[in-house]
Amino acid sequence: MIPQLNDKLSFMLSRLTSNAASQQWQGDSVAMQLVIGASLGLVWLPCVGPTLGTAIALASTGQSIPLAFIVMLTFGFGTALPLIIIGYMSAKQFSKIGNIAAKSKYILGITLILLGLAILTGIDRELEKLALSILPDFITEI
């Protein structure tokens, strides 16, 4: 939305990553996958916390260690499988997108600004009330 701000932010972030940029990173390399996974973890961690806490609590209330192990292993597979599928599918799609990425930055920027304004003005709560009045009970009882 604001090219000068985008340039300044890009410059500051490039200074942070200058050491990594001097190395040869291959998209298929283990190091690159570690960087991608770590960045995904920073975004994903706040969302998975409550679910992981529930799985740990459920596993800890069990009377046997094998049952706790199965609960945690199942949770691990359940969280990893969608990420693996999404990562594999998105790698194929990103190669097809081309110039859409440049336009999508502006669309994402506008969307985030509108979302922020909706939260600041309280419109999001009005939309939530509207959605709760329209949606059937079996969806809102979850």
mmCIF file of N, CA and C in Angstrom, residues 28-94:
data_model
loop_
_atom_site.group_PDB
_atom_site.id
_atom_site.type_symbol
_atom_site.label_atom_id
_atom_site.label_comp_id
_atom_site.label_asym_id
_atom_site.label_seq_id
_atom_site.Cartn_x
_atom_site.Cartn_y
_atom_site.Cartn_z
ATOM 1 N N ASP A 28 15.534 -27.052 -2.183
ATOM 2 C CA ASP A 28 15.356 -28.432 -1.749
ATOM 3 C C ASP A 28 16.310 -28.826 -0.629
ATOM 4 N N SER A 29 17.198 -27.919 -0.215
ATOM 5 C CA SER A 29 18.202 -28.285 0.775
ATOM 6 C C SER A 29 17.571 -28.426 2.160
ATOM 7 N N VAL A 30 18.254 -29.166 3.001
ATOM 8 C CA VAL A 30 17.784 -29.370 4.372
ATOM 9 C C VAL A 30 17.789 -28.052 5.131
ATOM 10 N N ALA A 31 18.807 -27.222 4.896
ATOM 11 C CA ALA A 31 18.889 -25.936 5.595
ATOM 12 C C ALA A 31 17.707 -25.041 5.239
ATOM 13 N N MET A 32 17.336 -25.020 3.970
ATOM 14 C CA MET A 32 16.198 -24.194 3.552
ATOM 15 C C MET A 32 14.905 -24.726 4.153
ATOM 16 N N GLN A 33 14.760 -26.019 4.198
ATOM 17 C CA GLN A 33 13.569 -26.595 4.807
ATOM 18 C C GLN A 33 13.508 -26.257 6.295
ATOM 19 N N LEU A 34 14.667 -26.206 6.965
ATOM 20 C CA LEU A 34 14.718 -25.815 8.371
ATOM 21 C C LEU A 34 14.271 -24.363 8.536
ATOM 22 N N VAL A 35 14.747 -23.487 7.661
ATOM 23 C CA VAL A 35 14.355 -22.073 7.734
ATOM 24 C C VAL A 35 12.858 -21.918 7.501
ATOM 25 N N ILE A 36 12.342 -22.609 6.511
ATOM 26 C CA ILE A 36 10.902 -22.536 6.218
ATOM 27 C C ILE A 36 10.097 -23.090 7.393
ATOM 28 N N GLY A 37 10.532 -24.210 7.936
ATOM 29 C CA GLY A 37 9.836 -24.795 9.078
ATOM 30 C C GLY A 37 9.873 -23.904 10.304
ATOM 31 N N ALA A 38 11.026 -23.280 10.542
ATOM 32 C CA ALA A 38 11.138 -22.384 11.700
ATOM 33 C C ALA A 38 10.236 -21.168 11.540
ATOM 34 N N SER A 39 10.177 -20.611 10.331
ATOM 35 C CA SER A 39 9.304 -19.454 10.121
ATOM 36 C C SER A 39 7.836 -19.853 10.239
ATOM 37 N N LEU A 40 7.492 -21.030 9.760
ATOM 38 C CA LEU A 40 6.124 -21.517 9.913
ATOM 39 C C LEU A 40 5.806 -21.734 11.387
ATOM 40 N N GLY A 41 6.774 -22.240 12.125
ATOM 41 C CA GLY A 41 6.570 -22.475 13.555
ATOM 42 C C GLY A 41 6.267 -21.204 14.320
ATOM 43 N N LEU A 42 6.902 -20.094 13.931
ATOM 44 C CA LEU A 42 6.644 -18.823 14.603
ATOM 45 C C LEU A 42 5.202 -18.372 14.415
ATOM 46 N N VAL A 43 4.661 -18.644 13.243
ATOM 47 C CA VAL A 43 3.277 -18.253 12.961
ATOM 48 C C VAL A 43 2.294 -19.255 13.557
ATOM 49 N N TRP A 44 2.656 -20.517 13.514
ATOM 50 C CA TRP A 44 1.748 -21.593 13.871
ATOM 51 C C TRP A 44 1.678 -21.830 15.379
ATOM 52 N N LEU A 45 2.732 -21.523 16.100
ATOM 53 C CA LEU A 45 2.820 -21.847 17.524
ATOM 54 C C LEU A 45 1.678 -21.275 18.371
ATOM 55 N N PRO A 46 1.304 -20.009 18.220
ATOM 56 C CA PRO A 46 0.199 -19.506 19.045
ATOM 57 C C PRO A 46 -1.118 -20.240 18.811
ATOM 58 N N CYS A 47 -1.317 -20.758 17.611
ATOM 59 C CA CYS A 47 -2.566 -21.442 17.301
ATOM 60 C C CYS A 47 -2.592 -22.872 17.835
ATOM 61 N N VAL A 48 -1.445 -23.524 17.847
ATOM 62 C CA VAL A 48 -1.404 -24.925 18.238
ATOM 63 C C VAL A 48 -1.306 -25.092 19.756
ATOM 64 N N GLY A 49 -0.936 -24.036 20.472
ATOM 65 C CA GLY A 49 -0.746 -24.122 21.919
ATOM 66 C C GLY A 49 -1.917 -24.722 22.677
ATOM 67 N N PRO A 50 -3.122 -24.185 22.520
ATOM 68 C CA PRO A 50 -4.264 -24.754 23.247
ATOM 69 C C PRO A 50 -4.554 -26.208 22.871
ATOM 70 N N THR A 51 -4.418 -26.526 21.597
ATOM 71 C CA THR A 51 -4.676 -27.900 21.161
ATOM 72 C C THR A 51 -3.630 -28.847 21.715
ATOM 73 N N LEU A 52 -2.380 -28.432 21.676
ATOM 74 C CA LEU A 52 -1.308 -29.257 22.229
ATOM 75 C C LEU A 52 -1.485 -29.420 23.733
ATOM 76 N N GLY A 53 -1.887 -28.353 24.420
ATOM 77 C CA GLY A 53 -2.147 -28.448 25.853
ATOM 78 C C GLY A 53 -3.241 -29.449 26.170
ATOM 79 N N THR A 54 -4.277 -29.458 25.360
ATOM 80 C CA THR A 54 -5.362 -30.420 25.539
ATOM 81 C C THR A 54 -4.872 -31.844 25.322
ATOM 82 N N ALA A 55 -4.066 -32.048 24.288
ATOM 83 C CA ALA A 55 -3.540 -33.392 24.021
ATOM 84 C C ALA A 55 -2.618 -33.851 25.147
ATOM 85 N N ILE A 56 -1.809 -32.944 25.671
ATOM 86 C CA ILE A 56 -0.922 -33.303 26.785
ATOM 87 C C ILE A 56 -1.740 -33.629 28.026
ATOM 88 N N ALA A 57 -2.763 -32.813 28.294
ATOM 89 C CA ALA A 57 -3.612 -33.085 29.457
ATOM 90 C C ALA A 57 -4.326 -34.419 29.311
ATOM 91 N N LEU A 58 -4.824 -34.700 28.115
ATOM 92 C CA LEU A 58 -5.502 -35.968 27.876
ATOM 93 C C LEU A 58 -4.544 -37.134 28.044
ATOM 94 N N ALA A 59 -3.333 -36.973 27.523
ATOM 95 C CA ALA A 59 -2.345 -38.045 27.640
ATOM 96 C C ALA A 59 -1.908 -38.241 29.086
ATOM 97 N N SER A 60 -1.807 -37.157 29.844
ATOM 98 C CA SER A 60 -1.331 -37.274 31.218
ATOM 99 C C SER A 60 -2.379 -37.848 32.164
ATOM 100 N N THR A 61 -3.651 -37.754 31.799
ATOM 101 C CA THR A 61 -4.682 -38.319 32.667
ATOM 102 C C THR A 61 -4.848 -39.816 32.462
ATOM 103 N N GLY A 62 -4.237 -40.327 31.393
ATOM 104 C CA GLY A 62 -4.316 -41.767 31.133
ATOM 105 C C GLY A 62 -3.560 -42.545 32.190
ATOM 106 N N GLN A 63 -3.948 -43.778 32.382
ATOM 107 C CA GLN A 63 -3.330 -44.616 33.391
ATOM 108 C C GLN A 63 -2.076 -45.322 32.883
ATOM 109 N N SER A 64 -1.876 -45.313 31.570
ATOM 110 C CA SER A 64 -0.726 -46.049 31.054
ATOM 111 C C SER A 64 0.113 -45.164 30.139
ATOM 112 N N ILE A 65 1.395 -45.391 30.162
ATOM 113 C CA ILE A 65 2.314 -44.650 29.310
ATOM 114 C C ILE A 65 2.097 -44.996 27.841
ATOM 115 N N PRO A 66 1.844 -46.268 27.481
ATOM 116 C CA PRO A 66 1.597 -46.546 26.064
ATOM 117 C C PRO A 66 0.404 -45.781 25.494
ATOM 118 N N LEU A 67 -0.669 -45.607 26.273
ATOM 119 C CA LEU A 67 -1.817 -44.850 25.794
ATOM 120 C C LEU A 67 -1.442 -43.382 25.601
ATOM 121 N N ALA A 68 -0.684 -42.821 26.539
ATOM 122 C CA ALA A 68 -0.230 -41.433 26.396
ATOM 123 C C ALA A 68 0.637 -41.280 25.153
ATOM 124 N N PHE A 69 1.493 -42.263 24.914
ATOM 125 C CA PHE A 69 2.346 -42.236 23.727
ATOM 126 C C PHE A 69 1.508 -42.255 22.452
ATOM 127 N N ILE A 70 0.499 -43.100 22.417
ATOM 128 C CA ILE A 70 -0.361 -43.197 21.235
ATOM 129 C C ILE A 70 -1.113 -41.885 21.006
ATOM 130 N N VAL A 71 -1.596 -41.263 22.085
ATOM 131 C CA VAL A 71 -2.304 -39.986 21.952
ATOM 132 C C VAL A 71 -1.374 -38.929 21.365
ATOM 133 N N MET A 72 -0.158 -38.820 21.886
ATOM 134 C CA MET A 72 0.773 -37.803 21.406
ATOM 135 C C MET A 72 1.262 -38.114 19.992
ATOM 136 N N LEU A 73 1.480 -39.376 19.685
ATOM 137 C CA LEU A 73 1.905 -39.762 18.343
ATOM 138 C C LEU A 73 0.804 -39.451 17.323
ATOM 139 N N THR A 74 -0.419 -39.757 17.681
ATOM 140 C CA THR A 74 -1.547 -39.462 16.802
ATOM 141 C C THR A 74 -1.688 -37.959 16.600
ATOM 142 N N PHE A 75 -1.528 -37.198 17.681
ATOM 143 C CA PHE A 75 -1.578 -35.740 17.572
ATOM 144 C C PHE A 75 -0.475 -35.246 16.638
ATOM 145 N N GLY A 76 0.721 -35.779 16.771
ATOM 146 C CA GLY A 76 1.836 -35.377 15.913
ATOM 147 C C GLY A 76 1.565 -35.659 14.450
ATOM 148 N N PHE A 77 1.067 -36.864 14.157
ATOM 149 C CA PHE A 77 0.730 -37.190 12.771
ATOM 150 C C PHE A 77 -0.394 -36.296 12.253
ATOM 151 N N GLY A 78 -1.376 -36.053 13.111
ATOM 152 C CA GLY A 78 -2.510 -35.225 12.698
ATOM 153 C C GLY A 78 -2.119 -33.792 12.392
ATOM 154 N N THR A 79 -1.130 -33.250 13.100
ATOM 155 C CA THR A 79 -0.697 -31.876 12.824
ATOM 156 C C THR A 79 0.315 -31.819 11.689
ATOM 157 N N ALA A 80 1.122 -32.848 11.546
ATOM 158 C CA ALA A 80 2.163 -32.824 10.507
ATOM 159 C C ALA A 80 1.605 -33.120 9.117
ATOM 160 N N LEU A 81 0.665 -34.015 9.024
ATOM 161 C CA LEU A 81 0.170 -34.434 7.712
ATOM 162 C C LEU A 81 -0.418 -33.282 6.893
ATOM 163 N N PRO A 82 -1.300 -32.449 7.444
ATOM 164 C CA PRO A 82 -1.804 -31.327 6.639
ATOM 165 C C PRO A 82 -0.698 -30.364 6.218
ATOM 166 N N LEU A 83 0.270 -30.126 7.107
ATOM 167 C CA LEU A 83 1.363 -29.223 6.753
ATOM 168 C C LEU A 83 2.204 -29.785 5.618
ATOM 169 N N ILE A 84 2.446 -31.070 5.634
ATOM 170 C CA ILE A 84 3.211 -31.701 4.560
ATOM 171 C C ILE A 84 2.442 -31.620 3.242
ATOM 172 N N ILE A 85 1.154 -31.916 3.289
ATOM 173 C CA ILE A 85 0.332 -31.870 2.074
ATOM 174 C C ILE A 85 0.254 -30.447 1.533
ATOM 175 N N ILE A 86 0.010 -29.481 2.402
ATOM 176 C CA ILE A 86 -0.078 -28.081 1.972
ATOM 177 C C ILE A 86 1.260 -27.617 1.399
ATOM 178 N N GLY A 87 2.349 -27.982 2.051
ATOM 179 C CA GLY A 87 3.667 -27.595 1.552
ATOM 180 C C GLY A 87 3.961 -28.179 0.190
ATOM 181 N N TYR A 88 3.632 -29.434 -0.011
ATOM 182 C CA TYR A 88 3.879 -30.083 -1.297
ATOM 183 C C TYR A 88 3.019 -29.470 -2.403
ATOM 184 N N MET A 89 1.747 -29.268 -2.091
ATOM 185 C CA MET A 89 0.841 -28.725 -3.099
ATOM 186 C C MET A 89 1.166 -27.264 -3.416
ATOM 187 N N SER A 90 1.535 -26.486 -2.399
ATOM 188 C CA SER A 90 1.824 -25.077 -2.643
ATOM 189 C C SER A 90 3.101 -24.905 -3.452
ATOM 190 N N ALA A 91 4.073 -25.791 -3.279
ATOM 191 C CA ALA A 91 5.300 -25.692 -4.075
ATOM 192 C C ALA A 91 4.989 -25.844 -5.562
ATOM 193 N N LYS A 92 4.071 -26.730 -5.886
ATOM 194 C CA LYS A 92 3.679 -26.897 -7.295
ATOM 195 C C LYS A 92 2.913 -25.677 -7.797
ATOM 196 N N GLN A 93 2.033 -25.142 -6.963
ATOM 197 C CA GLN A 93 1.195 -24.025 -7.394
ATOM 198 C C GLN A 93 1.981 -22.735 -7.518
ATOM 199 N N PHE A 94 2.963 -22.506 -6.629
ATOM 200 C CA PHE A 94 3.733 -21.268 -6.685
ATOM 201 C C PHE A 94 4.499 -21.138 -7.993
#
